[in-house]
Coordinates of C-alpha atoms in Angstrom, one line a residue:
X1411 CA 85.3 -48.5 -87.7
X1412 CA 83.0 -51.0 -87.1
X1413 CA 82.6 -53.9 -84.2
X1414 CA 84.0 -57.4 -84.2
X1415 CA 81.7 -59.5 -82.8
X1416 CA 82.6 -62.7 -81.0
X1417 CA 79.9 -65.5 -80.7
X1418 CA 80.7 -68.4 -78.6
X1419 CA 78.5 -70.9 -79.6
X1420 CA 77.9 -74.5 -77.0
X1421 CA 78.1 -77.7 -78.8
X1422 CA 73.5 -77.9 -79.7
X1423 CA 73.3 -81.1 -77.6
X1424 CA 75.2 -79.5 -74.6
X1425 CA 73.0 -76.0 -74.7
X1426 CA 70.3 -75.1 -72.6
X1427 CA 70.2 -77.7 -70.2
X1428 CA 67.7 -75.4 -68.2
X1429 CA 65.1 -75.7 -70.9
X1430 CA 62.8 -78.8 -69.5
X1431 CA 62.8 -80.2 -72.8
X1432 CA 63.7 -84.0 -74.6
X1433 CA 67.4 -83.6 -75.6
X1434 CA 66.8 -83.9 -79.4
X1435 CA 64.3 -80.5 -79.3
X1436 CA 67.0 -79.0 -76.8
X1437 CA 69.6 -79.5 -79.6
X1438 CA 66.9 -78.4 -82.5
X1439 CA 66.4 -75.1 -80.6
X1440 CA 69.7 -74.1 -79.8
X1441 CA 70.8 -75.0 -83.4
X1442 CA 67.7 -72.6 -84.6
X1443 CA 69.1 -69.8 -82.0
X1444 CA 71.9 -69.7 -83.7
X1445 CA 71.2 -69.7 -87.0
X1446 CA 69.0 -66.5 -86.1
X1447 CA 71.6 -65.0 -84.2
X1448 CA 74.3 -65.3 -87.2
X1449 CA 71.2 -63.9 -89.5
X1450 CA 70.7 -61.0 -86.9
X1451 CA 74.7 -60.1 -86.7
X1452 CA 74.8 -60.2 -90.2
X1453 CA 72.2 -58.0 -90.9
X1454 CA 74.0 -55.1 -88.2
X1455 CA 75.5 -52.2 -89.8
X1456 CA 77.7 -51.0 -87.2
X1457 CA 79.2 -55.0 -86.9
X1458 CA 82.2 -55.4 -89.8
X1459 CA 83.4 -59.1 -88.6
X1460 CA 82.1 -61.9 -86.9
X1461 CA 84.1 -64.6 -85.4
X1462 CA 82.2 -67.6 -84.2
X1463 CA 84.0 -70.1 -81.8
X1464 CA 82.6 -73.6 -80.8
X1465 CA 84.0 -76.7 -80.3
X1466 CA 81.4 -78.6 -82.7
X1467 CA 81.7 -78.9 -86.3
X1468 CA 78.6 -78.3 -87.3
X1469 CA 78.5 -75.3 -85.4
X1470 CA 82.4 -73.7 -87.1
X1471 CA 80.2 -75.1 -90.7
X1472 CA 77.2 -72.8 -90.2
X1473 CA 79.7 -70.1 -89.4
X1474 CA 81.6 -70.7 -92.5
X1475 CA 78.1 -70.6 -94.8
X1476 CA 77.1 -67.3 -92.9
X1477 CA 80.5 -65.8 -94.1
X1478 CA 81.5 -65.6 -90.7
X1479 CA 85.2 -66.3 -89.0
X1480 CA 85.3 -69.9 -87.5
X1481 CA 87.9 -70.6 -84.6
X1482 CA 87.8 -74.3 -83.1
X1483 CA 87.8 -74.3 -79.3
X1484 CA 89.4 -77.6 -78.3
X1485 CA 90.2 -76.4 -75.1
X1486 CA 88.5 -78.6 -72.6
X1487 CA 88.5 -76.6 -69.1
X1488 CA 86.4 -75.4 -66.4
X1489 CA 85.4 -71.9 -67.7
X1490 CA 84.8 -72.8 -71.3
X1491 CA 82.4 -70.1 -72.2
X1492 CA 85.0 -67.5 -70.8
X1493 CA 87.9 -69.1 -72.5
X1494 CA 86.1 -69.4 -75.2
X1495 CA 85.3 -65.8 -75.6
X1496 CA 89.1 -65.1 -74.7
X1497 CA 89.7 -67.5 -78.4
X1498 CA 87.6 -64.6 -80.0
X1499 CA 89.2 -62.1 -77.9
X1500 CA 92.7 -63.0 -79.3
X1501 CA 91.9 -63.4 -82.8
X1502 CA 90.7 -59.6 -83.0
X1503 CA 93.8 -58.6 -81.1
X1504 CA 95.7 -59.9 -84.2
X1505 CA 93.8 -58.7 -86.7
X1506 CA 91.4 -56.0 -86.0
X1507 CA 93.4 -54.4 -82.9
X1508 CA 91.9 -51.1 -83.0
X1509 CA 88.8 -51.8 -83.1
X1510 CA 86.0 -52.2 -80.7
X1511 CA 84.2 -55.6 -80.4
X1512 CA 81.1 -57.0 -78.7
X1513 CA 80.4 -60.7 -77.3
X1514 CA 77.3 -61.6 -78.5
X1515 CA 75.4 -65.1 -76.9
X1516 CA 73.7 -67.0 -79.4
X1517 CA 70.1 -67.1 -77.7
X1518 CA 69.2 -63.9 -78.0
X1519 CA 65.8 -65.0 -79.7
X1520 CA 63.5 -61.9 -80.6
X1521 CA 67.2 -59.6 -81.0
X1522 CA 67.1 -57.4 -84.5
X1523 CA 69.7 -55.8 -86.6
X1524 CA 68.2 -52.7 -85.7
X1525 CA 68.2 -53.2 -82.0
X1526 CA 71.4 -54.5 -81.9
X1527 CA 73.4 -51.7 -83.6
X1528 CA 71.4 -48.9 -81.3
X1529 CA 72.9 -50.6 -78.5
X1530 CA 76.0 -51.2 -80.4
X1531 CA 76.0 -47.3 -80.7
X1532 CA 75.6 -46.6 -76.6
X1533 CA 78.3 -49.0 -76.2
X1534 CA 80.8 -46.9 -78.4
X1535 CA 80.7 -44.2 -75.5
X1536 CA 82.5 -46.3 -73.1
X1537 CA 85.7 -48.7 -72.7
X1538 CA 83.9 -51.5 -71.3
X1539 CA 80.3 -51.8 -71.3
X1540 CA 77.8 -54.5 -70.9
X1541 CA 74.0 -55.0 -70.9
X1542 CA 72.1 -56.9 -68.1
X1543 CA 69.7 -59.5 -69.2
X1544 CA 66.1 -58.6 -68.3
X1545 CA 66.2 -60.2 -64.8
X1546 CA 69.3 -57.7 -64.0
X1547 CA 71.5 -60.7 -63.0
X1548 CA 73.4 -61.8 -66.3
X1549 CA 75.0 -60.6 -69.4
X1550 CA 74.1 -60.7 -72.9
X1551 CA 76.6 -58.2 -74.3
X1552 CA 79.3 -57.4 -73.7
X1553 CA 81.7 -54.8 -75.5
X1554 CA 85.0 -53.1 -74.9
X1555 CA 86.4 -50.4 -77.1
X1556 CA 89.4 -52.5 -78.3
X1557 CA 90.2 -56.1 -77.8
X1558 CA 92.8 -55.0 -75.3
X1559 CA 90.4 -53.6 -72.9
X1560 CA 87.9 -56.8 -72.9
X1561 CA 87.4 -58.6 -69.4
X1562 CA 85.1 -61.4 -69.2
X1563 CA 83.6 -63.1 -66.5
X1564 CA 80.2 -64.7 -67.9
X1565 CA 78.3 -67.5 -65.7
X1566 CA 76.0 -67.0 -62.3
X1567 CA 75.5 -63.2 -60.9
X1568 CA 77.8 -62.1 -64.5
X1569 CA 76.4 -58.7 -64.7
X1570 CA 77.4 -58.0 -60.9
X1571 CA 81.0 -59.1 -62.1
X1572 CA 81.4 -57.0 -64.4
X1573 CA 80.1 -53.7 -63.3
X1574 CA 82.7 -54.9 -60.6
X1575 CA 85.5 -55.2 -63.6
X1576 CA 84.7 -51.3 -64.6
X1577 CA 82.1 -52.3 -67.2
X1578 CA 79.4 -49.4 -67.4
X1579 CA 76.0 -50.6 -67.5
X1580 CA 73.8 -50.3 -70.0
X1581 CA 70.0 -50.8 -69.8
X1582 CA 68.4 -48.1 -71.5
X1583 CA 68.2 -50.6 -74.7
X1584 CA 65.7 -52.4 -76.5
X1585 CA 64.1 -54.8 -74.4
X1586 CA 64.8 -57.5 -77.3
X1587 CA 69.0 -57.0 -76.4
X1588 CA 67.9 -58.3 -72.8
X1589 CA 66.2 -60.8 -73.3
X1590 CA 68.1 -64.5 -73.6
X1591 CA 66.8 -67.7 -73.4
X1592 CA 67.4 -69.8 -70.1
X1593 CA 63.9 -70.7 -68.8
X1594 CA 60.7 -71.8 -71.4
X1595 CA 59.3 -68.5 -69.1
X1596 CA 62.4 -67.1 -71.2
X1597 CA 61.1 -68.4 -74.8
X1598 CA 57.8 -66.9 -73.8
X1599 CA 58.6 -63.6 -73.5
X1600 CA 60.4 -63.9 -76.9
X1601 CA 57.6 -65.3 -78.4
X1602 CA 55.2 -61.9 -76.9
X1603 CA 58.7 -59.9 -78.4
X1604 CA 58.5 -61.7 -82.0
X1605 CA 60.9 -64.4 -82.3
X1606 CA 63.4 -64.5 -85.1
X1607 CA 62.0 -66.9 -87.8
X1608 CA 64.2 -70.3 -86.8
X1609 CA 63.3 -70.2 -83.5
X1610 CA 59.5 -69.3 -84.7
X1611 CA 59.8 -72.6 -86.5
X1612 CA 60.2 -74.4 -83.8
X1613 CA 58.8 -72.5 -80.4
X1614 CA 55.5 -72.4 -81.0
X1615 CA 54.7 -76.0 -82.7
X1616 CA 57.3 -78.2 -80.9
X1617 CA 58.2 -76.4 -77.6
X1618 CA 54.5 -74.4 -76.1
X1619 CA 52.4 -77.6 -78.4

């Protein structure tokens, strides 16, 4: 009984607007962050289906060539990241009901297979669960033991939110499942961790050059 993990995934040109960065490298990064993350979910033994949901084609295309789920999110509202993971969210209540599932951000730069599904495995111990980022005040996953029981409420002071929704709090993982990429202060860190080799193509010879 393995984990279905949702990824919502920003249009590239939209994501990390934080980063103090020309656009066009923005887009380059993000678009490598996510190709690292599919890599990385793919490679997890305790994950058994992926479902990828982004409003941009190229994004629901690189799902498609990982072998992963794509769901369009045309919804245009002001929550999208929440509604987006709500797409996921549904689409494992109709198919894989009874099993847990994970929300996995697609920045998590230096994050391995082997990381993931150790934390993946303290998550299986509670109904809702979620791991701070490594400044304590976000998310990066977030997992529930069925579809049913996932609450989401990502954005701002998120990991505050959802210890206040019942989530147990997990931070006795690898520091790579912490750490995601808002700041270049961020990127760093990922790059002392090891990034994962798309973002490693671009970090250190177009981003820290």
């Amino acid at each position: 009984m393995g984990f279905t993990a949702i990824v919502p995934v920003k249009p590239w040109q939209l994501a990390k607007s934080r980063l103090s960065l020309k656009p066009e490298l923005r887009a380059e990064l993000a678009r490598a962050l996510t190709a690292d993350t599919l890599a990385t979910v793919d490679g997890a033994a305790n994950i058994d289906s992926v479902v990828v949901v982004s409003s941009q084609s190229e994004v629901l295309a690189m799902a498609r060539a990982a072998g992963a789920r794509d769901i369009p999110d045309p919804r245009d509202s002001g929550d999208p990241l929440n509604d987006a993971i709500r797409g996921g969210v549904d689409w494992a209540q109709d198919r894989r009901p009874h099993d847990p599932v994970v929300v996995i951000p697609a920045d998590l730069c230096s994050l391995t297979p082997g990381a993931l599904d150790d934390a993946l495995a303290l998550a299986l111990a509670h109904r809702l669960a979620f791991v701070p980022d490594r400044h304590g005040i976000g998310t990066t996953l977030l997992s529930a033991a069925t579809p049913a029981h996932l609450v989401c409420a990502y954005g701002g002071a998120s990991a505050q939110a959802h210890h206040g929704l019942g989530a147990e709090r997990l931070e006795a993982v690898d520091p790579r499942v912490r750490l995601d990429v808002d700041t270049l202060e961020d990127l760093m860190e990922g790059q002392r961790l090891g990034l994962n080799r798309n973002a490693a193509a671009v970090a250190p010879s177009k981003v820290f050059s």
